[in-house]
Coordinates of C-alpha atoms in Angstrom, one line a residue:
M180 CA 1.3 17.8 29.2
N181 CA -1.1 20.4 27.9
S182 CA -4.6 20.6 29.3
I183 CA -7.1 19.0 27.0
T184 CA -9.0 22.2 26.6
T185 CA -6.1 24.1 25.4
I186 CA -5.3 21.3 22.9
F187 CA -9.1 21.3 21.7
D188 CA -8.9 25.0 21.1
S189 CA -5.7 24.6 19.0
I190 CA -7.3 21.9 17.0
K191 CA -10.3 24.0 16.3
K192 CA -7.8 26.7 14.9
L193 CA -6.1 24.1 12.9
L194 CA -9.3 22.8 11.4
K195 CA -10.3 26.2 10.3
S196 CA -6.9 26.7 8.6
L197 CA -6.5 23.3 7.2
P198 CA -4.5 22.9 3.9
Q199 CA -6.6 21.3 1.4
D200 CA -3.8 19.0 0.4
W201 CA -4.1 17.4 3.8
L202 CA -7.5 16.1 2.8
K203 CA -7.1 15.4 -0.9
L204 CA -3.5 14.1 -1.5
T205 CA -2.6 10.5 -1.5
T206 CA 1.2 11.1 -1.7
H207 CA 2.9 14.0 0.0
R208 CA 6.1 15.9 -0.5
L209 CA 9.4 13.9 -0.2
D210 CA 11.6 16.9 -0.2
I211 CA 10.5 17.7 3.4
Y212 CA 10.1 14.1 4.5
N213 CA 12.4 12.3 7.0
E214 CA 11.3 8.7 6.9
S215 CA 13.1 7.7 10.1
E216 CA 11.2 10.3 12.0
A217 CA 7.8 9.7 10.4
K218 CA 5.1 11.4 12.3
S219 CA 7.3 12.4 15.1
E220 CA 9.1 15.3 13.4
F221 CA 5.8 16.5 12.0
L222 CA 4.3 16.5 15.4
H223 CA 7.3 18.3 17.0
E224 CA 7.0 21.1 14.6
L225 CA 3.3 21.2 14.8
K226 CA 3.4 21.8 18.5
A227 CA 6.0 24.4 18.0
L228 CA 3.7 26.4 15.8
I229 CA 0.7 26.0 18.1
S230 CA 2.9 27.1 21.0
Q231 CA 3.9 30.3 19.1
G232 CA 0.4 31.0 17.9
K233 CA 1.2 30.5 14.2
V234 CA -1.4 28.1 13.1
N235 CA -2.4 29.1 9.6
A236 CA -2.7 27.4 6.2
E237 CA 0.7 28.6 4.9
S238 CA 2.6 27.5 8.0
L239 CA 0.9 24.1 8.2
A240 CA 1.7 23.3 4.6
E241 CA 5.3 23.9 5.2
L242 CA 5.5 21.4 8.0
P243 CA 7.5 18.2 7.5
T244 CA 5.6 15.5 5.8
A245 CA 4.2 13.0 8.2
Y246 CA 4.1 10.0 6.0
D247 CA 4.9 9.9 2.3
Y248 CA 1.8 7.9 1.4
I249 CA -1.5 8.1 3.1
R250 CA -2.0 4.3 3.3
L251 CA 0.8 4.4 5.9
G252 CA -0.5 7.5 7.8
H253 CA -0.7 11.2 7.1
Q254 CA -0.8 14.6 8.7
L255 CA -4.5 14.3 10.0
S256 CA -3.9 10.7 11.3
S257 CA -0.8 12.1 13.1
V258 CA -2.8 15.0 14.5
L259 CA -5.6 12.7 15.7
E260 CA -3.2 10.2 17.3
W261 CA -1.4 13.0 19.1
V262 CA -4.7 14.4 20.6
L263 CA -5.7 10.8 21.5
A264 CA -2.5 10.4 23.1
E265 CA -2.8 13.4 25.2
I266 CA -6.3 12.3 26.4
N267 CA -4.9 8.9 27.3
Q268 CA -1.7 10.2 28.7
V269 CA 0.6 8.0 26.6
P270 CA 3.3 8.8 24.0
E271 CA 1.9 9.4 20.4
A272 CA 3.7 6.3 19.2
Q273 CA 1.3 4.2 21.3
V274 CA -1.8 5.4 19.5
I275 CA -2.5 3.9 16.1
A276 CA -5.5 4.8 14.1
F277 CA -7.1 2.4 11.4
A278 CA -9.8 2.7 8.7
S279 CA -10.6 -1.0 9.6
K280 CA -12.4 -2.0 12.9
T281 CA -10.9 -5.4 13.0
M282 CA -7.3 -5.1 11.7
P283 CA -6.0 -3.6 15.1
I284 CA -7.2 -6.7 16.8
L285 CA -5.9 -9.0 14.0
A286 CA -2.5 -7.1 14.3
V287 CA -2.1 -8.3 17.9
L288 CA -3.5 -11.9 17.1
R289 CA -0.7 -12.2 14.3
K290 CA 2.0 -11.1 16.8
Q291 CA 0.8 -13.5 19.4
A292 CA 0.5 -16.4 17.0
I293 CA 4.1 -16.0 15.8
K294 CA 5.2 -15.8 19.5
K295 CA 3.0 -18.8 20.3
Q296 CA 1.6 -16.9 23.3
P297 CA -1.9 -16.7 24.4
T298 CA -4.4 -13.8 23.8
Y299 CA -7.5 -12.7 25.6
I300 CA -10.0 -10.4 24.0
Y301 CA -12.6 -8.9 26.2
Y302 CA -15.3 -6.7 24.8
D303 CA -18.3 -4.8 26.1
G304 CA -20.3 -4.3 22.9
N305 CA -23.4 -6.3 21.9
Q306 CA -21.6 -8.3 19.3
S307 CA -18.4 -9.9 18.7
P308 CA -15.6 -7.3 17.4
L309 CA -14.3 -10.2 15.2
I310 CA -15.7 -11.3 11.8
D311 CA -15.6 -15.0 10.6
E312 CA -14.0 -16.5 13.5
T313 CA -13.8 -19.9 11.9
R314 CA -11.5 -18.6 9.2
L315 CA -9.4 -16.7 11.7
K316 CA -8.7 -19.8 13.7
N317 CA -8.5 -22.4 10.9
I318 CA -6.8 -20.4 8.1
Y319 CA -4.7 -17.7 9.9
G320 CA -4.0 -19.9 12.9
Y321 CA -5.2 -17.3 15.4
Q322 CA -5.8 -18.7 18.9
Y323 CA -7.6 -16.7 21.5
E324 CA -10.4 -16.4 24.0
L325 CA -13.1 -14.0 23.3
I326 CA -15.0 -12.9 26.4
K327 CA -17.9 -10.5 26.7
V328 CA -17.9 -8.2 29.8
A329 CA -20.1 -5.5 31.2
S330 CA -17.2 -3.1 31.5
Q331 CA -13.4 -3.0 31.5
N332 CA -13.5 -3.4 35.3
E333 CA -14.3 -7.0 34.9
V334 CA -11.1 -7.9 33.0
P335 CA -8.9 -10.0 35.3
A336 CA -5.1 -10.1 35.4
H337 CA -3.5 -12.7 33.2
E338 CA 0.1 -14.1 33.5
N339 CA 2.2 -14.4 30.3
A340 CA -0.7 -13.4 28.0
F341 CA -1.7 -10.4 26.0
V342 CA -5.0 -8.8 26.9
V343 CA -7.0 -6.6 24.5
F344 CA -10.1 -4.6 25.5
V345 CA -12.5 -3.7 22.7
T346 CA -15.0 -1.0 23.3
E347 CA -16.9 1.8 21.7
K348 CA -16.6 4.8 23.9
P349 CA -16.6 8.7 23.1
M350 CA -13.3 9.4 21.5
D351 CA -12.4 12.0 24.1
E352 CA -12.6 9.5 27.0
N353 CA -9.3 8.4 28.7
L354 CA -9.0 4.6 28.0
S355 CA -5.7 4.2 30.0
V356 CA -7.1 3.7 33.4
Y357 CA -7.1 0.0 34.0
S358 CA -3.8 -2.0 34.7
N359 CA -4.8 -5.5 33.4
I360 CA -5.2 -4.5 29.7
N361 CA -2.3 -4.4 27.3
A362 CA -4.2 -2.7 24.6
T363 CA -7.6 -1.1 24.2
V364 CA -9.2 -0.8 20.7
N365 CA -11.9 1.8 20.6
L366 CA -14.4 1.5 17.6
H367 CA -16.0 4.4 15.9
Q368 CA -19.3 3.3 14.4
S369 CA -18.7 5.3 11.0
Y370 CA -14.9 6.0 10.7
G371 CA -12.8 3.1 12.0
A372 CA -10.9 2.4 15.1
Y373 CA -7.9 3.3 17.1
M374 CA -5.6 1.4 19.4
V375 CA -4.1 2.6 22.7
V376 CA -1.0 0.4 23.8
H377 CA -0.9 0.7 27.6
Q378 CA 2.1 0.8 29.9
G379 CA 0.5 -1.6 32.3
S380 CA 1.7 -2.2 35.9
T381 CA 4.3 -4.8 35.8
V382 CA 8.1 -4.4 35.9
A383 CA 9.1 -1.2 34.0
E384 CA 11.6 -2.9 31.6
I385 CA 9.4 -5.7 30.6
V386 CA 6.4 -3.2 30.1
S387 CA 8.7 -1.1 27.7
E388 CA 9.8 -4.2 25.8
I389 CA 6.2 -5.4 25.3
V390 CA 4.8 -1.8 24.4
A391 CA 7.6 -1.4 21.8
E392 CA 7.1 -4.8 20.4
T393 CA 3.3 -4.3 20.1
V394 CA 3.6 -0.8 18.6
A395 CA 6.0 -2.0 15.8
A396 CA 3.8 -5.1 15.1
V397 CA 0.5 -3.2 14.9
Q398 CA 2.1 -0.4 12.8
H399 CA 3.6 -3.1 10.4
V400 CA 0.1 -4.6 9.9
R401 CA -1.3 -1.1 9.2
R402 CA 1.6 -0.6 6.7
R403 CA 1.2 -3.9 4.9
E404 CA -2.2 -5.3 5.2
S405 CA -4.5 -2.4 5.8
I406 CA -4.5 1.4 5.9
A407 CA -4.5 4.3 8.4
M408 CA -7.9 6.0 9.1
S409 CA -8.5 8.2 6.0
P410 CA -7.9 12.0 6.0
L411 CA -11.6 12.7 5.6
N412 CA -12.6 10.4 8.6
C413 CA -9.8 11.7 10.8
F414 CA -11.0 15.3 10.1
N415 CA -14.6 14.1 10.9
V416 CA -13.5 12.5 14.2
L417 CA -11.5 15.5 15.2
K418 CA -14.5 17.8 14.5
E419 CA -16.6 15.6 16.7
M420 CA -14.1 15.6 19.5
V421 CA -13.5 19.2 19.7
G422 CA -17.0 20.5 18.9
F423 CA -15.9 22.2 15.8
E424 CA -18.7 23.6 13.7
A425 CA -18.1 23.3 10.1
K426 CA -20.0 22.5 6.9
T427 CA -20.0 18.7 6.5
P428 CA -19.9 17.5 2.9
R429 CA -23.2 16.0 1.8
L430 CA -23.1 12.3 2.1
A431 CA -24.0 10.2 -0.8
S432 CA -27.5 8.6 -0.6
E433 CA -27.8 4.8 -0.7
A434 CA -29.1 5.2 -4.2
E435 CA -26.0 7.2 -5.2
T436 CA -23.6 4.9 -3.6
T437 CA -25.2 1.9 -5.5
I438 CA -24.8 3.8 -8.8
A439 CA -21.1 4.6 -8.1
Q440 CA -20.5 0.9 -7.2
D441 CA -22.1 -0.2 -10.3
M442 CA -20.2 2.3 -12.5
V443 CA -16.8 1.2 -10.8
A444 CA -17.6 -2.5 -11.4
Q445 CA -18.5 -1.9 -15.0
C446 CA -15.3 0.2 -15.5
I447 CA -13.2 -2.6 -14.0
R448 CA -14.9 -5.3 -16.2
D449 CA -14.5 -3.1 -19.3
N450 CA -10.7 -2.6 -18.7
T451 CA -9.7 -6.1 -17.6
G452 CA -12.1 -8.0 -19.7
S453 CA -13.5 -9.8 -16.7
E454 CA -17.1 -10.9 -16.6
S455 CA -17.1 -11.5 -12.8
T456 CA -18.2 -9.0 -10.1
P457 CA -15.0 -7.2 -8.9
L458 CA -14.0 -6.4 -5.3
V459 CA -12.9 -2.9 -4.3
A460 CA -10.8 -2.5 -1.2
S461 CA -9.4 0.3 0.9
S462 CA -6.0 0.1 -0.9
G463 CA -3.9 -2.0 -3.4
L464 CA -2.3 -4.0 -0.6
S465 CA -5.6 -4.5 1.2
I466 CA -7.1 -6.1 -1.9
Q467 CA -3.7 -8.0 -2.5
Y468 CA -3.9 -9.4 1.1
A469 CA -7.5 -10.6 0.7
I470 CA -6.4 -12.3 -2.6
L471 CA -3.4 -13.9 -1.2
M472 CA -5.1 -15.2 1.9
G473 CA -8.1 -16.3 -0.2
L474 CA -5.8 -18.4 -2.5
V475 CA -4.0 -19.8 0.5
E476 CA -7.4 -20.9 1.9
A477 CA -8.5 -22.5 -1.4
A478 CA -5.1 -24.4 -1.5
M479 CA -5.4 -25.5 2.2
S480 CA -8.9 -26.7 1.5
E481 CA -8.2 -28.6 -1.7
H482 CA -4.7 -29.9 -0.7
P483 CA -4.5 -29.9 3.1
D484 CA -1.3 -32.0 3.1
K485 CA 0.6 -30.2 0.5
P486 CA 3.0 -27.3 0.7
I487 CA 1.9 -24.0 -0.5
K488 CA 4.4 -22.1 -2.5
I489 CA 4.2 -18.2 -3.4
I490 CA 6.2 -17.7 -6.4
L491 CA 7.1 -14.0 -6.7
P492 CA 10.0 -11.8 -7.8
P493 CA 12.3 -10.8 -5.1
N494 CA 12.7 -7.4 -6.5
C495 CA 9.0 -6.5 -7.0
Y496 CA 7.2 -3.8 -5.2
G497 CA 8.3 -3.9 -1.6
G498 CA 4.9 -4.0 -0.2
T499 CA 4.0 -7.0 -2.2
N500 CA 7.4 -8.7 -1.4
D501 CA 7.0 -8.1 2.4
Q502 CA 3.4 -9.0 2.7
S503 CA 3.8 -12.3 0.8
R504 CA 6.8 -13.2 3.2
R505 CA 4.8 -12.2 6.2
V506 CA 2.0 -14.6 5.2
A507 CA 4.7 -17.3 4.8
D508 CA 6.0 -16.4 8.3
L509 CA 2.6 -16.8 9.8
I510 CA 1.3 -20.0 8.1
P511 CA 3.8 -23.0 8.4
Q512 CA 2.2 -24.6 5.3
V513 CA 3.2 -21.6 3.1
G514 CA 6.7 -21.0 1.7
I515 CA 8.3 -18.6 -0.7
V516 CA 10.0 -19.3 -4.2
D517 CA 12.0 -16.6 -5.8
L518 CA 11.0 -15.6 -9.5
L519 CA 13.7 -13.9 -11.3
V520 CA 12.2 -11.4 -13.8
D521 CA 14.8 -8.6 -14.4
G522 CA 18.4 -8.0 -15.0
G523 CA 18.7 -10.3 -17.8
A524 CA 16.5 -13.0 -16.5
D525 CA 13.3 -13.8 -18.5
L526 CA 10.0 -14.2 -16.5
V527 CA 8.8 -17.2 -18.6
N528 CA 12.1 -19.1 -18.2
S529 CA 12.3 -18.4 -14.6
L530 CA 8.7 -19.6 -14.2
E531 CA 9.3 -22.9 -15.9
T532 CA 12.1 -23.5 -13.4
A533 CA 10.0 -22.4 -10.4
L534 CA 7.0 -24.4 -11.3
A535 CA 9.1 -27.5 -12.1
S536 CA 10.6 -27.1 -8.6
V537 CA 7.2 -26.7 -6.9
A538 CA 5.8 -29.7 -9.0
A539 CA 8.7 -31.9 -7.8
D540 CA 7.9 -31.1 -4.3
D541 CA 4.2 -31.9 -4.9
G542 CA 3.4 -28.3 -3.9
V543 CA 0.5 -25.8 -4.7
P544 CA 1.8 -22.9 -6.7
I545 CA 0.5 -19.5 -6.3
V546 CA 2.4 -17.1 -8.9
L547 CA 2.5 -13.6 -8.3
A548 CA 3.9 -11.1 -10.9
E549 CA 3.7 -7.5 -12.1
I550 CA 3.1 -7.0 -15.8
P551 CA 4.8 -4.9 -16.9
T552 CA 7.5 -5.6 -14.3
N553 CA 8.5 -2.9 -11.8
P554 CA 10.9 -1.1 -12.1
R555 CA 12.3 -2.5 -15.5
V556 CA 9.0 -2.2 -17.3
E557 CA 9.3 -5.4 -19.0
V558 CA 6.4 -7.4 -20.6
P559 CA 6.9 -11.2 -21.1
D560 CA 5.9 -13.1 -24.1
M561 CA 2.2 -13.5 -23.2
V562 CA 1.7 -16.6 -25.4
L563 CA 4.6 -18.4 -23.8
L564 CA 3.5 -17.2 -20.4
G565 CA 0.0 -18.7 -20.8
Q566 CA 1.5 -22.0 -22.1
S567 CA 3.9 -22.2 -19.1
L568 CA 1.2 -21.5 -16.6
S569 CA -1.2 -24.0 -18.2
K570 CA 1.4 -26.8 -18.9
K571 CA 0.7 -30.2 -17.4
R572 CA 3.4 -31.2 -15.0
Q573 CA 4.0 -34.1 -12.7
N574 CA 5.4 -34.5 -9.3
A575 CA 8.4 -36.7 -8.2
V576 CA 6.3 -40.0 -8.3
G577 CA 4.5 -39.3 -11.7
E578 CA 1.3 -37.9 -10.4
A579 CA -0.4 -34.9 -11.9
A580 CA 1.1 -31.7 -10.3
V581 CA -1.3 -29.0 -8.9
E582 CA -1.9 -26.3 -11.5
P583 CA -0.9 -22.8 -10.6
T584 CA -3.1 -19.8 -9.7
F585 CA -1.8 -16.6 -11.1
M586 CA -2.1 -13.2 -9.2
V587 CA -1.2 -10.5 -11.6
D588 CA -0.5 -6.9 -10.5
Q589 CA -1.3 -4.9 -13.7
T590 CA -1.2 -1.4 -12.0
F591 CA 1.2 0.0 -14.7
C592 CA -1.3 -1.0 -17.4
P593 CA -4.7 -1.5 -15.8
N594 CA -6.6 -1.2 -19.3
V595 CA -5.0 -4.4 -20.7
K596 CA -7.7 -7.1 -20.9
L597 CA -5.8 -9.9 -19.2
L598 CA -9.1 -11.5 -18.1
H599 CA -10.9 -11.6 -21.4
D600 CA -11.9 -14.9 -22.8
E601 CA -9.5 -14.2 -25.8
S602 CA -6.5 -13.5 -23.5
E603 CA -3.5 -15.9 -23.6
L604 CA -4.3 -16.6 -19.9
V605 CA -7.9 -17.8 -20.6
N606 CA -7.1 -21.3 -19.4
V607 CA -5.2 -20.3 -16.3
K608 CA -6.9 -19.4 -13.0
T609 CA -6.1 -15.7 -13.1
I610 CA -6.9 -12.9 -10.5
S611 CA -5.9 -9.4 -11.7
F612 CA -5.5 -6.4 -9.3
S613 CA -4.5 -2.8 -9.5
S614 CA -3.8 0.2 -7.1
G615 CA -6.5 2.9 -7.4
S616 CA -4.2 5.6 -6.4
K617 CA -2.5 5.3 -9.9
F618 CA -4.5 5.6 -13.1
P619 CA -7.9 4.6 -11.7
S620 CA -8.2 7.7 -9.7
G621 CA -5.3 9.9 -10.9
G622 CA -3.9 10.1 -7.5
R623 CA -7.2 11.1 -5.7
C624 CA -7.7 8.0 -3.6
I625 CA -6.0 4.8 -2.8
A626 CA -8.7 2.1 -3.2
G627 CA -7.6 -1.0 -4.9
Y628 CA -9.6 -3.7 -6.9
C629 CA -9.4 -7.2 -8.3
A630 CA -11.3 -9.2 -10.7
A631 CA -11.2 -12.8 -12.1
N632 CA -11.3 -14.6 -15.3
Q633 CA -13.8 -17.3 -15.9
A634 CA -11.4 -19.9 -14.8
A635 CA -10.8 -18.3 -11.5
D636 CA -14.4 -17.0 -10.8
A637 CA -15.1 -19.6 -8.2
L638 CA -12.3 -18.1 -6.1
M639 CA -13.8 -14.7 -5.8
P640 CA -16.4 -15.5 -2.9
I641 CA -13.5 -16.8 -0.8
I642 CA -11.5 -13.7 -1.4
A643 CA -14.5 -11.6 -0.6
S644 CA -14.7 -13.4 2.8
H645 CA -11.1 -12.4 3.7
L646 CA -11.8 -8.9 2.6
S647 CA -14.8 -8.8 4.8
L648 CA -13.1 -10.2 8.0
S649 CA -10.3 -7.7 7.5
D650 CA -12.9 -4.9 7.2
N651 CA -10.8 -3.5 4.4
Q652 CA -13.6 -2.7 1.9
A653 CA -13.4 0.6 0.1
D654 CA -15.5 3.3 1.7
T655 CA -18.2 5.4 0.1
N656 CA -15.9 8.5 -0.5
Q657 CA -13.4 6.2 -2.4
L658 CA -16.0 4.6 -4.5
N659 CA -17.5 8.0 -5.5
I660 CA -14.0 9.2 -6.4
L661 CA -13.3 6.1 -8.6
A662 CA -16.8 6.4 -10.2
E663 CA -15.9 10.0 -11.2
T664 CA -12.4 9.3 -12.4
M665 CA -12.4 5.6 -13.9
P666 CA -14.5 6.4 -17.1
S667 CA -11.7 8.7 -18.4
M668 CA -8.9 6.2 -17.5
P669 CA -8.3 4.7 -20.8
E670 CA -7.9 7.9 -22.6
R671 CA -5.5 9.2 -19.9
I672 CA -3.4 6.1 -20.1
V673 CA -3.0 6.6 -24.0
E674 CA -2.1 10.3 -23.7
A675 CA 0.4 9.7 -21.0
Y676 CA 1.9 7.0 -22.9
K677 CA 2.4 9.1 -25.9
K678 CA 4.3 11.7 -23.8
T679 CA 6.3 9.2 -22.2
H680 CA 7.2 7.5 -25.5
E681 CA 8.3 10.8 -26.9
F682 CA 10.5 11.6 -23.9
V683 CA 12.1 8.2 -23.9
S684 CA 12.8 8.4 -27.7
R685 CA 14.4 11.8 -27.3
I686 CA 16.5 10.7 -24.4
K687 CA 17.8 7.6 -26.7
A688 CA 18.6 9.9 -29.5
L689 CA 20.4 12.5 -27.4
L690 CA 22.1 10.0 -25.0
P691 CA 22.5 6.6 -26.7
E692 CA 24.9 5.4 -24.1
S693 CA 22.2 5.6 -21.4
K694 CA 20.3 2.4 -20.5
M695 CA 16.7 2.7 -21.1
F696 CA 14.0 0.3 -19.6
Y697 CA 10.8 0.7 -21.5
V698 CA 8.3 -1.2 -23.7
T699 CA 8.9 -1.6 -27.5
D700 CA 6.5 -0.2 -30.0
E701 CA 5.6 -3.6 -30.8
I702 CA 4.4 -4.3 -27.2
A703 CA 2.6 -1.0 -27.0
E704 CA 0.6 -2.1 -30.2
R705 CA -0.6 -5.1 -28.1
G706 CA -2.0 -2.8 -25.6
F707 CA 0.7 -2.3 -22.9
M708 CA 1.1 1.4 -22.8
P709 CA 2.8 2.3 -19.5
S710 CA 3.6 5.9 -18.5
V711 CA 6.6 4.8 -16.4
F712 CA 10.2 4.2 -17.6
S713 CA 13.4 3.5 -15.9
L714 CA 17.0 4.8 -16.9
D715 CA 20.6 4.3 -16.0
L716 CA 22.8 7.1 -16.9
P717 CA 26.2 6.3 -18.4
V718 CA 29.2 6.2 -16.1
K719 CA 32.9 5.1 -16.3
G720 CA 34.9 3.4 -13.7
A721 CA 37.8 1.1 -13.0
S722 CA 35.6 -1.8 -11.5
V723 CA 32.0 -2.9 -11.6
E724 CA 31.8 -1.6 -7.9
E725 CA 33.1 1.7 -8.8
K726 CA 30.8 2.1 -11.7
Q727 CA 27.8 1.0 -9.6
A728 CA 28.6 3.5 -6.8
K729 CA 29.0 6.4 -9.5
Q730 CA 25.7 5.3 -11.2
I731 CA 23.8 5.5 -8.0
E732 CA 25.0 8.8 -7.2
L733 CA 24.6 10.2 -10.7
N734 CA 20.9 9.0 -10.9
K735 CA 20.1 10.6 -7.6
K736 CA 21.8 13.8 -8.8
F737 CA 19.7 13.8 -12.0
I738 CA 16.4 13.5 -10.0
Q739 CA 17.3 16.2 -7.6
F740 CA 18.3 18.5 -10.6
M741 CA 15.1 18.0 -12.4
I742 CA 13.0 18.7 -9.2
E743 CA 15.1 21.8 -8.5
Q744 CA 14.6 23.0 -12.1
H745 CA 10.8 22.4 -12.2
P746 CA 9.6 22.2 -8.5
E747 CA 6.0 22.8 -9.7
S748 CA 5.9 20.1 -12.3
C749 CA 8.6 17.7 -11.2
K750 CA 8.0 15.9 -8.0
N751 CA 10.1 13.5 -5.9
C752 CA 7.5 10.9 -5.6
V753 CA 6.8 7.1 -5.9
S754 CA 3.6 7.6 -7.7
Y755 CA 2.5 7.7 -11.4
G756 CA -0.8 7.8 -13.4
Q757 CA -1.5 11.4 -11.8
L758 CA -3.4 14.0 -13.6
K759 CA -0.4 16.5 -14.0
G760 CA 3.3 16.8 -13.8
S761 CA 6.1 14.1 -13.7
Y762 CA 7.2 12.0 -10.9
W763 CA 10.7 10.8 -10.1
T764 CA 12.2 8.3 -7.7
I765 CA 14.9 5.6 -7.1
P766 CA 13.0 2.3 -6.4
A767 CA 15.6 1.1 -4.0
T768 CA 14.9 4.1 -1.6
S769 CA 11.2 4.1 -2.0
T770 CA 9.0 1.3 -3.4
Q771 CA 11.6 -1.3 -2.5
G772 CA 12.1 -0.1 1.1
T773 CA 11.9 -3.6 2.6
T774 CA 13.4 -5.5 -0.2
K775 CA 16.8 -7.3 0.4
E776 CA 19.6 -5.1 -0.7
D777 CA 21.0 -7.4 -3.3
D778 CA 17.6 -7.3 -5.1
K779 CA 17.2 -3.5 -5.0
D780 CA 17.2 -1.2 -8.1
Y781 CA 18.9 2.2 -8.0
V782 CA 17.8 3.0 -11.5
V783 CA 15.9 6.4 -12.1
R784 CA 12.2 5.6 -12.4
A785 CA 10.1 8.4 -14.0
S786 CA 6.4 8.7 -14.7
L787 CA 4.8 11.3 -17.0
A788 CA 1.2 12.6 -16.9
P789 CA -0.8 13.5 -20.1
D790 CA -0.2 17.3 -19.5
V791 CA 3.6 17.1 -19.3
N792 CA 5.7 19.6 -21.5
V793 CA 8.3 17.1 -23.0
D794 CA 10.3 20.1 -24.5
M795 CA 10.8 21.7 -21.1
L796 CA 11.9 18.3 -19.6
M797 CA 14.3 17.7 -22.6
A798 CA 15.8 21.2 -22.3
S799 CA 16.6 20.6 -18.7
F800 CA 18.0 17.1 -19.5
E801 CA 20.3 18.5 -22.0
V802 CA 21.6 21.0 -19.4
F803 CA 22.3 18.2 -16.9
C804 CA 24.1 16.2 -19.6
R805 CA 26.3 19.1 -20.3
N806 CA 27.0 19.9 -16.8
E807 CA 28.1 16.3 -16.1
G808 CA 30.0 15.8 -19.3
L809 CA 27.9 12.8 -20.3
A810 CA 28.1 13.5 -24.0
S811 CA 29.4 16.1 -26.4
I812 CA 25.9 17.5 -27.0
L813 CA 25.7 20.4 -29.5

């Protein structure tokens, strides 16, 4: 390994030449991203640049993307983890940095709970590293022993158990010096935490298996229920470690932070119609996790002997799908019921069937849906939806069935007042949530938020408790960005819709054989104005299978063509609601990454920003159609 002094000198040069996108982007270039080698390919080529003395902004910007989305990880988290791995003399994969101080520990507890194996948590701080232990044990089912020690030297050996040591030491200190510990979590007072998974001193094959299993489990929690340490905080930690002198951005004062919080809260209320105090988390999945666990707790408390059923679309956003099923894997009382919403299925009809089934089993229904749906951009009949969710049902013995709670992801249309007292959902306990990386911030931060209607207002303190124990609240930087960007969100939504509507209309006129998935003008008049649409290009084939294969390839080819034609304005990306350009993806290979194959969609999904040049996009679309012989376009 390189000497730490040499590495620190290299990091100083890197920080001086840092591409600004590394600090500011929430989604990174997919044209230079190899998902199977996330982080490793980036680090391999970064080390090569360093060894060649070619560290400058231009060369750094051309490195392979470390992760496509900063919730999962990013260039600076990868750099930080590499430096920490060198200090601790372990492979980079065994160092994982979190924005949350508790989620690294909770990730281990989840793994151990599913394996039904004991966990010992030792800590040398003045207070417990866990928050709300009663909930952790009673709701999550985490079982562990928490023991305060003076130092790691007091940690004894344990057989057939996992041992975590929690400390708050300087970031440049080697933590891999004691064999009785499986993983150390080092807390940073201001910026989050990182975990080092240790090799230990038992049989090599057993150690390797435990290490790989732990790394995978902890990474998956970071991917689905929390986020990586933010780029700005990674930058600050690296500065501290290497003694890099640079002008630090002025921190917002307490008064300024309060003003930002109040502005964000008011914007959320204005857009959703809610009268409650909203909650803002570190990401969309962070707030979704808090909501889901809060609703599970409410169900367990009110109906301790009844099964809890999460009703959700099997083809919805992969993170949503995976997270819900992970909760069901963890808590025996929780199960999953599929809600078919696309491909000819009607959300309300499917919901009727699902709710009748849960009622017959005397279960507690938690309904989770996207409005509009993703990726088919469908909006249900809201009157019928409200009626279905508020309908009185009976269980198998004629008793009143438990009424559902509705979790609605309105990220596609975050300005529709689903929580207003005049909404069709007014009588349904409804929690709305949205991803902040889309329209709320225009791609500048990933904070997510939720709010409740009056029927569900009593659930918000429970949800807040789960957000707190996860340490997944939005940070000051995220709140300040939202305070800056959210006031203009309604106007941006309308302008982006106009461009998207124009593009969709012109595609239909040019190529009527194509299959478009977008809202009707009537639905748009009701306020649903997404800037996202999906498209299946027309193909011919001797069988359904042949047509499907051709369609997948043609859709991929079309996306690649548009990006090559306009590399500055057309991006291969899963995002939308951005401030400029257009974004193109195949959901099956991006947002539906963990969805079952049979439920994946290989349609083209595109989104347009308010500044898009529709004439330019149409000109390229016409060229593509001619090249592929899709229609006799004159």
